[in-house]
mmCIF file with all atom_site columns, C-alpha atoms in Angstrom:
data_model
loop_
_atom_site.group_PDB
_atom_site.id
_atom_site.type_symbol
_atom_site.label_atom_id
_atom_site.label_alt_id
_atom_site.label_comp_id
_atom_site.label_asym_id
_atom_site.label_entity_id
_atom_site.label_seq_id
_atom_site.pdbx_PDB_ins_code
_atom_site.Cartn_x
_atom_site.Cartn_y
_atom_site.Cartn_z
_atom_site.occupancy
_atom_site.B_iso_or_equiv
_atom_site.pdbx_formal_charge
_atom_site.auth_seq_id
_atom_site.auth_comp_id
_atom_site.auth_asym_id
_atom_site.auth_atom_id
_atom_site.pdbx_PDB_model_num
ATOM 1  C CA . MET A 1 1  ? 106.179 112.236 70.405 1.00 0.00 ? 1  MET A CA 1
ATOM 2  C CA . LEU A 1 2  ? 106.166 108.560 71.320 1.00 0.00 ? 2  LEU A CA 1
ATOM 3  C CA . ILE A 1 3  ? 102.640 108.833 72.760 1.00 0.00 ? 3  ILE A CA 1
ATOM 4  C CA . ILE A 1 4  ? 101.358 110.243 69.459 1.00 0.00 ? 4  ILE A CA 1
ATOM 5  C CA . ILE A 1 5  ? 102.897 107.380 67.490 1.00 0.00 ? 5  ILE A CA 1
ATOM 6  C CA . VAL A 1 6  ? 101.436 104.820 69.898 1.00 0.00 ? 6  VAL A CA 1
ATOM 7  C CA . CYS A 1 7  ? 98.002  106.462 69.587 1.00 0.00 ? 7  CYS A CA 1
ATOM 8  C CA . LEU A 1 8  ? 98.182  106.360 65.799 1.00 0.00 ? 8  LEU A CA 1
ATOM 9  C CA . VAL A 1 9  ? 99.126  102.665 65.852 1.00 0.00 ? 9  VAL A CA 1
ATOM 10 C CA . MET A 1 10 ? 96.250  101.967 68.240 1.00 0.00 ? 10 MET A CA 1
ATOM 11 C CA . PHE A 1 11 ? 93.900  103.891 65.934 1.00 0.00 ? 11 PHE A CA 1
ATOM 12 C CA . TYR A 1 12 ? 95.096  101.860 62.944 1.00 0.00 ? 12 TYR A CA 1
ATOM 13 C CA . PHE A 1 13 ? 94.411  98.573  64.705 1.00 0.00 ? 13 PHE A CA 1
ATOM 14 C CA . GLY A 1 14 ? 91.002  99.849  65.795 1.00 0.00 ? 14 GLY A CA 1
ATOM 15 C CA . LEU A 1 15 ? 90.080  100.639 62.194 1.00 0.00 ? 15 LEU A CA 1
ATOM 16 C CA . LYS A 1 16 ? 91.343  97.221  61.180 1.00 0.00 ? 16 LYS A CA 1
ATOM 17 C CA . MET A 1 17 ? 89.062  95.627  63.780 1.00 0.00 ? 17 MET A CA 1
ATOM 18 C CA . VAL A 1 18 ? 86.040  97.495  62.371 1.00 0.00 ? 18 VAL A CA 1
ATOM 19 C CA . PHE A 1 19 ? 86.572  95.808  59.025 1.00 0.00 ? 19 PHE A CA 1
ATOM 20 C CA . ILE A 1 20 ? 87.349  92.382  60.506 1.00 0.00 ? 20 ILE A CA 1
ATOM 21 C CA . ASN A 1 21 ? 84.399  92.284  62.955 1.00 0.00 ? 21 ASN A CA 1
ATOM 22 C CA . GLY A 1 22 ? 81.878  93.981  60.709 1.00 0.00 ? 22 GLY A CA 1
ATOM 23 C CA . LYS A 1 23 ? 79.178  91.337  61.036 1.00 0.00 ? 23 LYS A CA 1
ATOM 24 C CA . HIS A 1 24 ? 77.763  92.308  64.417 1.00 0.00 ? 24 HIS A CA 1
ATOM 25 C CA . LEU A 1 25 ? 76.450  95.736  65.278 1.00 0.00 ? 25 LEU A CA 1
ATOM 26 C CA . LEU A 1 26 ? 77.577  95.364  68.904 1.00 0.00 ? 26 LEU A CA 1
ATOM 27 C CA . MET A 1 27 ? 81.178  94.664  67.896 1.00 0.00 ? 27 MET A CA 1
ATOM 28 C CA . ILE A 1 28 ? 81.167  97.681  65.591 1.00 0.00 ? 28 ILE A CA 1
ATOM 29 C CA . LEU A 1 29 ? 79.865  99.911  68.381 1.00 0.00 ? 29 LEU A CA 1
ATOM 30 C CA . LEU A 1 30 ? 82.478  98.604  70.824 1.00 0.00 ? 30 LEU A CA 1
ATOM 31 C CA . THR A 1 31 ? 85.240  99.185  68.300 1.00 0.00 ? 31 THR A CA 1
ATOM 32 C CA . PHE A 1 32 ? 83.993  102.710 67.655 1.00 0.00 ? 32 PHE A CA 1
ATOM 33 C CA . GLU A 1 33 ? 84.117  103.367 71.391 1.00 0.00 ? 33 GLU A CA 1
ATOM 34 C CA . TYR A 1 34 ? 87.692  102.118 71.424 1.00 0.00 ? 34 TYR A CA 1
ATOM 35 C CA . LEU A 1 35 ? 88.546  104.462 68.541 1.00 0.00 ? 35 LEU A CA 1
ATOM 36 C CA . ILE A 1 36 ? 86.934  107.401 70.307 1.00 0.00 ? 36 ILE A CA 1
ATOM 37 C CA . LEU A 1 37 ? 88.890  106.656 73.486 1.00 0.00 ? 37 LEU A CA 1
ATOM 38 C CA . VAL A 1 38 ? 92.115  106.580 71.450 1.00 0.00 ? 38 VAL A CA 1
ATOM 39 C CA . ILE A 1 39 ? 91.185  109.950 69.942 1.00 0.00 ? 39 ILE A CA 1
ATOM 40 C CA . PHE A 1 40 ? 90.422  111.181 73.466 1.00 0.00 ? 40 PHE A CA 1
ATOM 41 C CA . LEU A 1 41 ? 93.857  110.058 74.646 1.00 0.00 ? 41 LEU A CA 1
ATOM 42 C CA . LEU A 1 42 ? 95.508  111.770 71.695 1.00 0.00 ? 42 LEU A CA 1
ATOM 43 C CA . LEU A 1 43 ? 93.570  115.011 72.225 1.00 0.00 ? 43 LEU A CA 1
ATOM 44 C CA . MET A 1 44 ? 94.277  114.962 75.940 1.00 0.00 ? 44 MET A CA 1
ATOM 45 C CA . ASN A 1 45 ? 98.010  114.686 75.308 1.00 0.00 ? 45 ASN A CA 1
ATOM 46 C CA . LEU A 1 46 ? 97.986  117.397 72.672 1.00 0.00 ? 46 LEU A CA 1
ATOM 47 C CA . PHE A 1 47 ? 95.884  119.826 74.685 1.00 0.00 ? 47 PHE A CA 1
ATOM 48 C CA . MET A 1 48 ? 97.839  119.307 77.888 1.00 0.00 ? 48 MET A CA 1
ATOM 49 C CA . ILE A 1 49 ? 101.212 119.762 76.145 1.00 0.00 ? 49 ILE A CA 1
ATOM 50 C CA . TYR A 1 50 ? 100.474 122.631 73.793 1.00 0.00 ? 50 TYR A CA 1
ATOM 51 C CA . PHE A 1 51 ? 97.336  124.479 74.873 1.00 0.00 ? 51 PHE A CA 1
ATOM 52 C CA . TYR A 1 52 ? 96.939  123.805 78.628 1.00 0.00 ? 52 TYR A CA 1
ATOM 53 C CA . ASP A 1 53 ? 93.153  123.802 78.215 1.00 0.00 ? 53 ASP A CA 1
ATOM 54 C CA . ILE A 1 54 ? 91.036  121.133 79.873 1.00 0.00 ? 54 ILE A CA 1
ATOM 55 C CA . SER A 1 55 ? 87.560  122.529 79.139 1.00 0.00 ? 55 SER A CA 1
ATOM 56 C CA . THR A 1 56 ? 87.581  121.381 75.502 1.00 0.00 ? 56 THR A CA 1
ATOM 57 C CA . ILE A 1 57 ? 88.477  117.870 76.623 1.00 0.00 ? 57 ILE A CA 1
ATOM 58 C CA . ILE A 1 58 ? 85.540  117.858 79.042 1.00 0.00 ? 58 ILE A CA 1
ATOM 59 C CA . TYR A 1 59 ? 83.147  118.922 76.254 1.00 0.00 ? 59 TYR A CA 1
ATOM 60 C CA . PHE A 1 60 ? 84.536  116.200 74.005 1.00 0.00 ? 60 PHE A CA 1
ATOM 61 C CA . PHE A 1 61 ? 84.051  113.636 76.779 1.00 0.00 ? 61 PHE A CA 1
ATOM 62 C CA . ILE A 1 62 ? 80.420  114.729 77.215 1.00 0.00 ? 62 ILE A CA 1
ATOM 63 C CA . VAL A 1 63 ? 79.825  114.204 73.489 1.00 0.00 ? 63 VAL A CA 1
ATOM 64 C CA . ILE A 1 64 ? 81.474  110.759 73.725 1.00 0.00 ? 64 ILE A CA 1
ATOM 65 C CA . VAL A 1 65 ? 79.137  109.700 76.539 1.00 0.00 ? 65 VAL A CA 1
ATOM 66 C CA . CYS A 1 66 ? 76.044  110.949 74.688 1.00 0.00 ? 66 CYS A CA 1
ATOM 67 C CA . GLU A 1 67 ? 77.122  109.133 71.532 1.00 0.00 ? 67 GLU A CA 1
ATOM 68 C CA . SER A 1 68 ? 77.681  105.861 73.355 1.00 0.00 ? 68 SER A CA 1
ATOM 69 C CA . VAL A 1 69 ? 74.277  106.028 75.042 1.00 0.00 ? 69 VAL A CA 1
ATOM 70 C CA . LEU A 1 70 ? 72.614  106.742 71.703 1.00 0.00 ? 70 LEU A CA 1
ATOM 71 C CA . GLY A 1 71 ? 74.429  103.767 70.146 1.00 0.00 ? 71 GLY A CA 1
ATOM 72 C CA . LEU A 1 72 ? 73.245  101.414 72.884 1.00 0.00 ? 72 LEU A CA 1
ATOM 73 C CA . VAL A 1 73 ? 69.667  102.674 72.552 1.00 0.00 ? 73 VAL A CA 1
ATOM 74 C CA . LEU A 1 74 ? 69.749  102.090 68.796 1.00 0.00 ? 74 LEU A CA 1
ATOM 75 C CA . LEU A 1 75 ? 71.248  98.639  69.307 1.00 0.00 ? 75 LEU A CA 1
ATOM 76 C CA . THR A 1 76 ? 68.455  97.758  71.743 1.00 0.00 ? 76 THR A CA 1
ATOM 77 C CA . LEU A 1 77 ? 65.802  98.971  69.317 1.00 0.00 ? 77 LEU A CA 1
ATOM 78 C CA . VAL A 1 78 ? 67.315  97.012  66.423 1.00 0.00 ? 78 VAL A CA 1
ATOM 79 C CA . VAL A 1 79 ? 67.540  93.805  68.455 1.00 0.00 ? 79 VAL A CA 1
ATOM 80 C CA . ARG A 1 80 ? 63.947  94.173  69.642 1.00 0.00 ? 80 ARG A CA 1
ATOM 81 C CA . THR A 1 81 ? 62.534  94.867  66.189 1.00 0.00 ? 81 THR A CA 1
ATOM 82 C CA . HIS A 1 82 ? 64.706  92.606  63.993 1.00 0.00 ? 82 HIS A CA 1
ATOM 83 C CA . GLY A 1 83 ? 65.660  89.857  66.447 1.00 0.00 ? 83 GLY A CA 1
ATOM 84 C CA . SER A 1 84 ? 69.440  89.967  66.058 1.00 0.00 ? 84 SER A CA 1
ATOM 85 C CA . ASP A 1 85 ? 72.347  92.342  65.616 1.00 0.00 ? 85 ASP A CA 1
ATOM 86 C CA . TYR A 1 86 ? 73.661  90.863  62.370 1.00 0.00 ? 86 TYR A CA 1
ATOM 87 C CA . ILE A 1 87 ? 74.242  93.596  59.800 1.00 0.00 ? 87 ILE A CA 1
ATOM 88 C CA . LYS A 1 88 ? 73.115  91.439  56.851 1.00 0.00 ? 88 LYS A CA 1
ATOM 89 C CA . SER A 1 89 ? 69.774  90.578  58.455 1.00 0.00 ? 89 SER A CA 1
ATOM 90 C CA . ILE A 1 90 ? 69.093  94.228  59.237 1.00 0.00 ? 90 ILE A CA 1
ATOM 91 C CA . VAL A 1 91 ? 69.919  95.368  55.692 1.00 0.00 ? 91 VAL A CA 1
ATOM 92 C CA . SER A 1 92 ? 67.804  92.633  54.108 1.00 0.00 ? 92 SER A CA 1
ATOM 93 C CA . LEU A 1 93 ? 64.710  93.667  56.115 1.00 0.00 ? 93 LEU A CA 1
ATOM 94 C CA . LEU A 1 94 ? 64.916  97.281  54.969 1.00 0.00 ? 94 LEU A CA 1
#
């Protein structure tokens, strides 16, 4: 039960960091990765305690890796086309 409470507190601070560091696309992507790893930790604890199933966790981890690669590719494309990763400069060019 303590692990679940710690994970929820970590998730809260991760969401707080998204709103504080919302100027750079790279910082948002890094914070989202942190949030996904917290969710992964929470799911791993829940599945290992209650369901004893590791295959769902492996599928979730595969989706996490694909999502992070896609985020880095999009960040690279945005920096190459717009010149920076500032959110305001990207929105103003659209």
